[in-house]
Structure formats: structure tokens, C-alpha cells
Coordinates of C-alpha atoms in Angstrom, one line a residue:
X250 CA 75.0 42.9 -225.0
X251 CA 77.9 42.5 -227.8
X252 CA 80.1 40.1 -227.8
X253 CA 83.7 40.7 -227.5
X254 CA 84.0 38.8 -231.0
X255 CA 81.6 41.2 -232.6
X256 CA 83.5 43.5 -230.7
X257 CA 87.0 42.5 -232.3
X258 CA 85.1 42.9 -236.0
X259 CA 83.8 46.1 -235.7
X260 CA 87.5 47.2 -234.3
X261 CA 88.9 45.6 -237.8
X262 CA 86.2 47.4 -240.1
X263 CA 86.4 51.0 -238.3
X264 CA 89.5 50.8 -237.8
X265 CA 90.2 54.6 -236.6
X266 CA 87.8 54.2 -233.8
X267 CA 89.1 53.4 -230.2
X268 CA 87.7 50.8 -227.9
X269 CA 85.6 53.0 -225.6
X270 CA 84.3 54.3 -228.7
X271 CA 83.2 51.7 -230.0
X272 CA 81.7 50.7 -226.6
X273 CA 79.8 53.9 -225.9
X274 CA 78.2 53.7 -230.0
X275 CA 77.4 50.2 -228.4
X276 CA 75.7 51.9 -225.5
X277 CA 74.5 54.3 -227.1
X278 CA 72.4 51.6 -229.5
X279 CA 71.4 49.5 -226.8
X280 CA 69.9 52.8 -224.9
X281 CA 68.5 55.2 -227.1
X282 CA 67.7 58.4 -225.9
X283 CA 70.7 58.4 -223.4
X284 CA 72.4 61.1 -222.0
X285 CA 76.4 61.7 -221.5
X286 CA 75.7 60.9 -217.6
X287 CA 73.9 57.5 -218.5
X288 CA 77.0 56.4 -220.5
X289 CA 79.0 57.4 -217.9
X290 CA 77.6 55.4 -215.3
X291 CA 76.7 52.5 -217.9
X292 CA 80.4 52.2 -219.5
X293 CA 82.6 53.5 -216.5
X294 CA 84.0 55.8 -219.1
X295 CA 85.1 58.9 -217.6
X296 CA 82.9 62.1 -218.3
X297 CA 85.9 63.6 -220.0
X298 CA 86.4 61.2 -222.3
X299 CA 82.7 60.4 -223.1
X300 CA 82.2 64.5 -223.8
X301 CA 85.0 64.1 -226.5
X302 CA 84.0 60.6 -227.7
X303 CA 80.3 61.8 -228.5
X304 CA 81.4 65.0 -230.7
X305 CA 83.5 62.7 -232.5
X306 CA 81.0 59.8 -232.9
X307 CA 78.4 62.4 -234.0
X308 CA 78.7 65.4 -236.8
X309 CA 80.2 67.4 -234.8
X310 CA 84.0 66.2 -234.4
X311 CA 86.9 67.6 -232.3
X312 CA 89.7 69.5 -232.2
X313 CA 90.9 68.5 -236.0
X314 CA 89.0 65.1 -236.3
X315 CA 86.1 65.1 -238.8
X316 CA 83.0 63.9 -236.9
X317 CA 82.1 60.3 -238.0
X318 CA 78.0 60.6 -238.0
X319 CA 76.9 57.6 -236.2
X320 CA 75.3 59.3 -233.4
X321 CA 72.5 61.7 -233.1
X322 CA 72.7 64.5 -230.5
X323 CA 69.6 66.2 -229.8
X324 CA 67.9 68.3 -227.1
X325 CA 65.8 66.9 -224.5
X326 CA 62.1 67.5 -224.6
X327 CA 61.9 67.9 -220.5
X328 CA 65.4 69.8 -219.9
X329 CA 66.4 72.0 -222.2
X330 CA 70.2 72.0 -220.4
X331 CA 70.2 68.3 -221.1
X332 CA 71.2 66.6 -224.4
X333 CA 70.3 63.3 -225.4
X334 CA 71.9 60.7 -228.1
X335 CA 70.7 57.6 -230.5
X336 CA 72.5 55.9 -233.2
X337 CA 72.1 57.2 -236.6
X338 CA 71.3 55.6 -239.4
X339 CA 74.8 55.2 -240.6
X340 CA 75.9 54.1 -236.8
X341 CA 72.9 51.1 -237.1
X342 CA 74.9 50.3 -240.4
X343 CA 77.8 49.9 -238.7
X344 CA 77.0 48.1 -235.7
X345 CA 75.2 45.6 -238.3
X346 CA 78.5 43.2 -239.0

């Protein structure tokens, strides 16, 4: 679980990242392998915003903002409908403050 003081730091450092952002890379890190639903119901996040929050926290941004690459997004290997996320490399950097 992060503290919110390791919370406040990573806020500082990436600073063009929002709270539930920052929560759902979090999340994300603590559950590999999740889907958008998981985060949902771990977070309280609404689906809306999670759906926009992973493209940007992954490669593939939204609507004008360049995708940040600190989430992987791949398919699952028992649903093919069903998408799953880890932290990347560079995310496991970031969260490391």
C-alpha cells in the first residue's frame, strides 16, 4: 500500500499526472495482470475515467496527450475480449522514489 507521503513525491516528480492516475499506476503495480474492471472496483475510479487514464498511462495516449509509457496493455491469454495491464519498466522507475 503507498503512503500518502510517497504519494505527495511522486505528485511533485510527475508533475502532469493527476491523482487517480497516479493511484491506478499504483494499482496497477500492486496487481499485475489487472484488468480496467479490477481497477475499477479496487480504486472506486469510475470506468470512464479509468478507460482514459490507462491510454494515457500506456503508449497509447488520448485525444492530443502523448501516452506516458508506464503501463503495459496486453491481451488476455483466456478472453481474447479482455485486456490486461502491468507496469512497465519505465512505470517501476517511477514508482521507485
Amino acid at each position: 500500500m503507498i503512503t500518502y507521503t510517497t504519494l505527495t513525491k511522486l505528485m511533485s516528480i510527475h508533475s502532469g499526472m493527476t491523482i487517480k492516475q497516479l493511484a491506478m499506476l499504483v494499482y496497477i503495480d500492486e496487481n499485475p495482470d489487472c484488468t480496467a474492471e479490477d481497477i475499477v472496483q479496487g480504486t472506486g475510479i469510475n470506468y470512464s475515467v479509468v478507460s482514459k487514464a490507462i491510454r494515457v498511462l500506456s503508449h497509447q495516449g488520448y485525444a492530443g496527450y502523448r501516452g506516458l509509457n508506464l503501463v503495459t496493455i496486453s491481451n488476455s491469454p483466456t478472453d481474447f475480449r479482455t485486456r490486461i495491464m502491468r507496469t512497465s519498466p519505465t512505470g517501476e522507475a517511477a514508482l521507485s522514489v
